[in-house]
Amino acid sequence: MNRHPRIAFFPDSYLEIDGAAMTCRRLVAHASQNAWPLLCVHAMGESKDLPAGSVGHIPLKRSLLAIRADESLAFDPVFMRHYPRVLENLREFKPDIIHITGLNDVSIIGAFAAHKLQIPLIASWHTNLHEFAAKRLTKGLRFLPKSWASGIASTAEKGILAGATLYYQMPKIVLAPNQELIDLLKSRTGRSARLMGRGVDTNLYSPQHRTVNDGVLRLGFAGRLRAEKNLDMLVEIDNALQNERRSDYQFLIVGDGVERKHLEQKLGDRAVFTGYLEGNALAEAYANMDLFVFPSESETFGNVIQEANASGVPAVVSPKGGPKFIVRDGETGFVANDRDEFVARTIELIDNRGLLASMKENARKFALSRSWNSVFAGVLDAYLECIDLASAPRTVSNYRNSTHEESSAIEDFAVK
């Protein structure tokens, strides 16, 4: 292809407050800055400055029937009412490729449009919905016997994962943020899977924004305060420090959600809750942390870890999900294998200020190597590969098999 591919982008999370939305906004901003022709179809939200230039936008309104899945994300069961308008705009824009991002109302329209218009489809996996659902179900079913709650949550998790991977059989290429998900999607979908990592703004997030020097060691967390973040680990760490009669520490917790009240009750005056922050205020909060404590076990990546690293803050993270691929164990923080080790590693860094200082320096150096430009160069390569796969000559039998697989996935998902 001699010209730049024309991209129709259908991000399910775009104007919301989460790592997936931030990544999607970054991609659109990159397209605008580099004159990529891109049409962004997304749900309407709070008014924001939207990139223009080579980028067009189709903001679509969710109905009153929309089901809230999170503080800032919803699913509209009648969102397909926008389908005719989207088709009309796509026919006018003439995309070479359609990029969807997940199992939600916006991307479903994109998937059906790709099938209808016979446009190559690529998908990126941003959120482990199956794990989120299991965590929240387990929390919500605490009134049941533990074995019952675990059984219900496990069944739901398997069912949602099966539905999601069926959905991801439709695209020709799947993008995922860590190697575990690449392997999972390859095996379950039979599609080519490639890495789509995340970069970090090392100018915005920097140790230079630190404004405190009072001798208090600040244990930081940033993210949604929800059950899937495994936030009881913060309480466990606090209990261990209290048992040792420590008083020279404070939790600095950035974010909001239904777990905030619970944490406020458990941590008391040993924690400061900032609520949701962005821009310079968020950068200052990160820089004022000394150690980032991130116990979530359901992250596909962990943007907040890189933002903390860029601010000169090492991290202690779970061995499950994407965070373990960011932290260099023993250099930029620790990957803690269980609850006891999580607490022990945190206390180790509180006690060993020399090791903590070394890890702070290493964390900043590592973050400097994480470029958004390299991430999106890889995405562009995937776009071109997907277009080539769709246009490559195929034997009659291969063509029939490929078309049957894609059509069956569309039809099966539509029935479900």
C-alpha atoms as one frame of an Amber mdcrd trajectory, in Angstrom:
protein
   0.000   0.000   0.000   1.626   3.245  -1.169  -0.642   5.546   0.836  -1.317
   5.535   4.544  -4.195   3.205   5.487  -7.484   4.862   6.310  -8.540   3.716
   9.770 -12.014   3.528  11.290 -11.498   3.227  15.047 -14.251   1.992  17.396
 -12.984   2.378  21.003 -15.430   1.168  23.645 -13.679   3.254  26.275 -12.606
   6.672  25.041 -13.753   9.635  27.121 -13.927   7.533  30.300 -11.443   7.477
  33.163  -9.355   4.320  32.827  -6.176   3.012  31.259  -7.895   1.622  28.177
  -9.537   4.978  27.429  -6.239   6.793  27.901  -4.538   4.411  25.464  -7.272
   4.940  22.866  -7.040   8.720  23.225  -3.279   8.451  22.789  -3.724   6.492
  19.565  -6.131   9.092  18.166  -3.818  11.944  19.203  -0.904  10.148  17.525
  -2.958   9.818  14.346  -3.721  13.539  14.405  -0.090  14.508  15.018   1.172
  12.243  12.232  -1.556  12.927   9.653  -3.044   9.434   9.739  -6.539   9.500
   8.196  -8.685   8.176  11.043 -12.397   8.224  11.839 -13.092   7.704  15.554
 -16.539   6.343  16.485 -17.154   6.533  20.231 -19.827   7.080  22.840 -20.503
  10.620  23.964 -19.269  11.739  27.360 -18.053  14.832  29.120 -16.982  17.580
  26.741 -13.274  17.337  25.950 -10.968  18.828  23.361 -10.994  16.221  20.597
  -8.032  15.886  18.182  -8.834  17.239  14.719  -6.558  17.573  11.676  -6.641
  14.233   9.858  -9.013  12.816  12.509 -12.804  12.883  12.368 -15.197  11.978
  15.184 -18.652  10.408  15.359 -19.825  10.721  18.974 -22.893   8.551  19.614
 -25.299   8.979  22.506 -26.207   6.104  24.781 -29.884   5.731  25.698 -31.558
   5.778  29.100 -31.520   1.971  28.924 -27.731   1.907  29.168 -26.482  -0.470
  31.847 -23.713   0.981  33.990 -20.731  -1.344  34.175 -18.490   1.053  36.063
 -18.326   4.629  37.303 -17.629   5.800  33.769 -18.470   2.911  31.434 -21.829
   1.566  30.276 -23.413  -0.797  27.769 -26.442   0.340  25.769 -28.600  -2.620
  24.615 -30.200  -0.485  21.889 -26.960   1.101  20.657 -27.387  -0.621  17.274
 -29.925   2.086  16.436 -26.855   4.101  15.354 -25.813   1.417  12.849 -27.359
   3.041   9.718 -25.669   6.371  10.482 -22.319   4.657  11.069 -22.595   2.706
   7.811 -23.319   5.916   5.908 -20.275   7.623   7.411 -18.046   4.624   6.736
 -19.099   4.486   3.096 -18.171   8.149   2.797 -14.855   7.772   4.686 -13.859
   4.570   2.800 -11.659   2.953   5.465  -9.034   0.355   4.590  -9.324  -1.207
   8.034 -11.670  -1.200  11.042 -10.168  -1.383  14.538 -12.391  -2.477  17.441
 -11.330  -2.669  21.075 -13.583  -4.934  23.086 -16.850  -6.637  23.793 -19.137
  -3.616  24.140 -21.755  -1.599  22.276 -19.421   0.616  20.207 -17.183  -2.210
  18.982 -20.144  -4.444  18.172 -21.300  -1.847  15.646 -17.771  -1.766  14.220
 -17.650  -5.561  13.898 -20.999  -5.745  12.101 -19.995  -2.867   9.796 -16.712
  -4.589   8.885 -18.628  -7.746   7.991 -21.278  -5.848   6.017 -18.785  -3.726
   4.045 -16.126  -6.474   3.766 -13.453  -4.316   5.394 -10.504  -6.015   7.162
 -11.072  -6.142  10.924  -8.442  -5.900  13.663  -9.164  -5.970  17.398  -7.234
  -4.988  20.499  -7.867  -6.561  23.910  -7.687  -3.991  26.705  -9.713  -5.334
  29.639 -10.116  -8.744  31.285 -13.890  -8.500  31.610 -14.147 -12.104  32.759
 -11.853 -11.503  35.733 -13.519  -8.198  36.608 -16.908  -9.905  36.675 -15.636
 -12.769  38.844 -14.062 -10.407  41.380 -17.184  -8.279  41.651 -19.467 -11.304
  41.905 -17.342 -12.771  44.669 -17.523  -9.482  46.541 -21.264  -9.090  45.956
 -22.080 -12.660  47.023 -20.366 -12.499  50.409 -23.697 -13.314  52.056 -23.523
 -16.827  50.526 -21.309 -19.698  51.695 -17.813 -19.146  50.283 -17.908 -22.303
  48.146 -21.213 -21.245  46.548 -19.978 -17.732  45.797 -16.718 -19.065  44.339
 -18.598 -21.554  42.171 -20.948 -18.918  40.766 -18.069 -16.511  40.117 -15.978
 -19.214  38.438 -18.855 -20.249  36.165 -19.477 -16.626  35.184 -15.775 -16.067
  34.518 -15.527 -19.088  32.207 -18.704 -18.138  30.354 -17.651 -14.531  29.775
 -14.175 -15.599  28.623 -15.740 -18.087  26.180 -18.016 -15.384  24.769 -15.196
 -12.865  24.516 -12.841 -15.226  22.711 -15.645 -16.199  20.310 -16.027 -12.489
  19.565 -12.282 -12.198  18.923 -12.439 -14.879  16.235 -13.923 -12.240  13.901
 -10.802 -10.090  13.342  -7.867 -11.302  11.296  -5.328 -10.013  13.837  -5.655
  -9.517  17.574  -3.549  -7.041  19.576  -2.910  -7.698  23.276  -0.899  -5.877
  25.983   1.082  -8.816  27.402   2.480 -12.190  26.361   0.072 -14.255  28.466
  -2.901 -12.719  26.666  -1.196 -13.139  23.292  -0.803 -16.861  23.984  -4.377
 -17.165  25.301  -5.926 -15.422  22.307  -3.817 -17.348  19.803  -4.886 -20.677
  21.266  -8.574 -19.804  21.695  -9.181 -17.870  18.471  -6.706 -19.363  16.003
  -5.875 -15.821  14.900  -2.536 -14.063  14.636  -1.832 -12.123  17.841   0.636
  -9.287  18.294   1.824  -7.164  21.183   0.312  -3.719  21.722   1.998  -2.378
  24.830   1.651   1.049  26.385   3.982   4.024  26.534   4.317   6.717  29.177
   4.737  10.500  29.106   8.058  10.986  30.904   7.816  14.764  30.631   4.505
  14.939  32.469   5.387  12.213  34.975   8.719  13.079  36.567  10.422  13.156
  40.001  10.820  16.900  39.476   7.167  17.386  40.459   7.753  16.260  44.067
   6.572  18.849  46.589   7.031  17.043  49.944  10.149  16.361  51.985   8.845
  15.758  55.494  10.386  12.366  56.255   7.061  10.543  55.885   7.257   7.530
  53.567   4.240   7.505  51.269   2.790   4.244  49.992   0.902   5.076  46.820
  -1.959   3.597  44.860  -3.743   4.976  41.792  -6.766   3.533  40.017 -10.430
   2.726  40.391 -11.346   1.777  43.936 -13.180  -1.390  42.976 -13.202  -5.019
  44.121 -11.110  -6.246  41.178  -8.176  -4.132  42.362  -7.657  -6.419  45.398
  -7.561  -3.385  47.685  -7.793  -5.381  50.914  -4.054  -5.886  50.425  -3.551
  -2.248  51.430  -5.373  -3.002  54.663  -3.174  -6.072  55.227  -0.042  -3.964
  54.809  -1.408  -1.343  57.184  -2.239  -4.020  59.772   1.307  -5.400  59.578
   2.826  -1.939  60.017   0.503  -1.170  62.905   1.444  -4.435  64.586   5.056
  -3.280  64.461   3.975   0.077  65.899   5.178   2.015  62.830   4.103   5.623
  62.477   6.425   7.083  59.823   4.285   6.152  56.816   1.114   7.272  55.078
  -1.007   5.893  52.243  -1.601   8.255  49.326  -4.560   6.868  47.369  -5.542
   8.436  44.048  -8.875   7.461  42.504 -12.463   6.844  43.471 -15.035   4.079
  43.578 -17.310   1.987  45.740 -14.437   0.665  47.892 -13.373   4.103  49.066
 -15.608   4.177  52.143 -14.373   0.751  53.235 -10.736   1.837  52.886 -11.358
   5.108  54.717 -12.795   3.165  57.643  -9.942   0.650  57.752  -6.996   3.001
  57.138  -8.264   6.001  59.105  -5.936   8.980  59.364  -3.051   6.900  58.023
  -4.321   7.517  54.483  -4.988  10.518  52.291  -7.636  10.083  49.573  -7.342
  12.570  46.721 -10.212  11.340  44.541  -9.740  11.367  40.777  -6.799  13.476
  39.539  -5.388  14.237  36.110  -2.686  16.330  34.476  -0.257  18.194  36.704
  -2.152  17.329  39.890  -1.785  13.609  39.120   1.889  14.042  38.222   2.514
  15.761  41.566   0.719  12.989  43.453   2.858  10.305  41.811   6.065  12.231
  42.481   5.140  12.549  46.170   4.905   8.758  46.501   7.900   6.707  47.620
   6.624   3.216  46.823   3.749   2.229  44.557   1.677  -0.640  45.947  -0.457
  -2.252  43.241  -2.086  -5.547  44.295  -4.560  -5.911  41.399  -4.674  -9.416
  39.917  -6.812  -8.661  36.865  -4.828  -6.025  34.942  -4.034  -6.590  31.277
  -1.207  -4.066  31.514  -0.978  -1.490  34.291  -0.472   2.032  32.911  -0.352
   3.427  36.444   2.789   1.400  37.197   4.624   3.009  34.303   3.394   6.442
  35.349   4.702   5.791  38.861   8.010   4.520  37.439   8.381   7.658  35.322
   7.896   9.653  38.536  10.790   7.776  40.128   8.592   5.422  42.147   9.279
   1.648  42.238   6.368  -0.770  42.573   5.357  -3.953  44.364   2.887  -5.880
  42.194   0.962  -9.136  41.909   2.287 -12.072  39.855  -1.033 -12.267  38.003
  -1.784 -10.343  34.822   0.162  -7.613  33.070   2.020  -5.796  35.904   4.663
  -8.522  36.274   5.759  -7.781  32.700   6.469  -4.151  33.630   8.306  -4.555
  36.934  11.874  -5.847  36.771  11.926  -7.932  39.914  14.637  -6.757  42.277
  15.534  -3.730  40.099  12.489  -1.487  39.656  10.422  -3.109  42.387   9.211
  -6.558  43.344   6.764  -9.122  41.992   5.237 -10.571  45.163   3.992 -14.156
  44.782   1.472 -14.196  47.622  -0.098 -12.075  50.347   2.681 -12.678  52.886
   5.382 -11.812  50.362   3.486  -8.700  49.290   3.500  -7.427  52.858   7.118
  -8.518  53.457   8.464  -6.866  50.284   6.706  -3.611  51.125   8.157  -3.577
  54.643  11.595  -4.486  53.245  11.638  -1.371  51.086  10.365   0.783  53.943
  13.256  -0.447  56.097  15.986  -0.491  53.442  16.092   3.103  52.232  19.296
   2.462  50.252  17.586  -0.252  48.180  14.523   1.956  47.804  16.672   4.838
  46.493  18.373   2.528  43.981  15.027   1.219  42.749  13.693   4.761  42.391
  16.559   5.577  40.036  16.129   2.336  38.092  12.376   2.885  37.765  12.868
   6.285  36.175  15.502   4.948  33.765  13.227   2.091  32.719  10.287   4.429
  32.086  12.437   6.566  29.795  12.666   3.587  27.430   8.869   3.205  27.102
   7.928   5.288  24.064   4.385   5.770  22.746   5.855   6.288  19.262   7.293
   2.757  19.229   3.963   1.328  20.461   2.000   2.951  17.644   4.634   2.051
  15.050   3.856  -1.545  15.967   0.115  -0.895  15.664   0.636   0.567  12.177
   2.599  -2.544  11.184  -0.317  -4.666  12.395  -2.778  -2.589  10.340  -0.718
  -3.127   7.196  -0.356  -6.847   7.911  -4.105  -7.178   8.432  -4.834  -5.422
   5.137  -2.296  -7.650   3.359  -3.901 -10.772   4.846  -7.299  -9.667   3.563
  -6.039  -8.900   0.055  -3.640 -11.834  -0.376  -4.615 -14.384  -3.017  -6.160
 -17.478  -1.466  -7.060 -20.894  -2.766 -10.745 -21.622  -3.135 -10.728 -24.000
  -0.158  -8.803 -21.580   2.078 -11.057 -18.716   1.060 -14.176 -20.735   1.855
 -12.763 -21.862   5.216 -11.675 -18.362   6.225 -14.944 -16.778   5.165 -16.925
 -19.502   6.921 -14.965 -19.010  10.180 -15.488 -15.233  10.183 -19.157 -15.481
   9.224 -19.782 -18.213  11.786 -18.190 -16.108  14.514 -20.396 -13.159  13.593
 -23.528 -15.320  13.441 -22.727 -17.246  16.646 -22.055 -14.063  18.548 -25.221
 -12.438  17.227 -27.276 -15.429  18.399 -25.670 -15.364  21.862
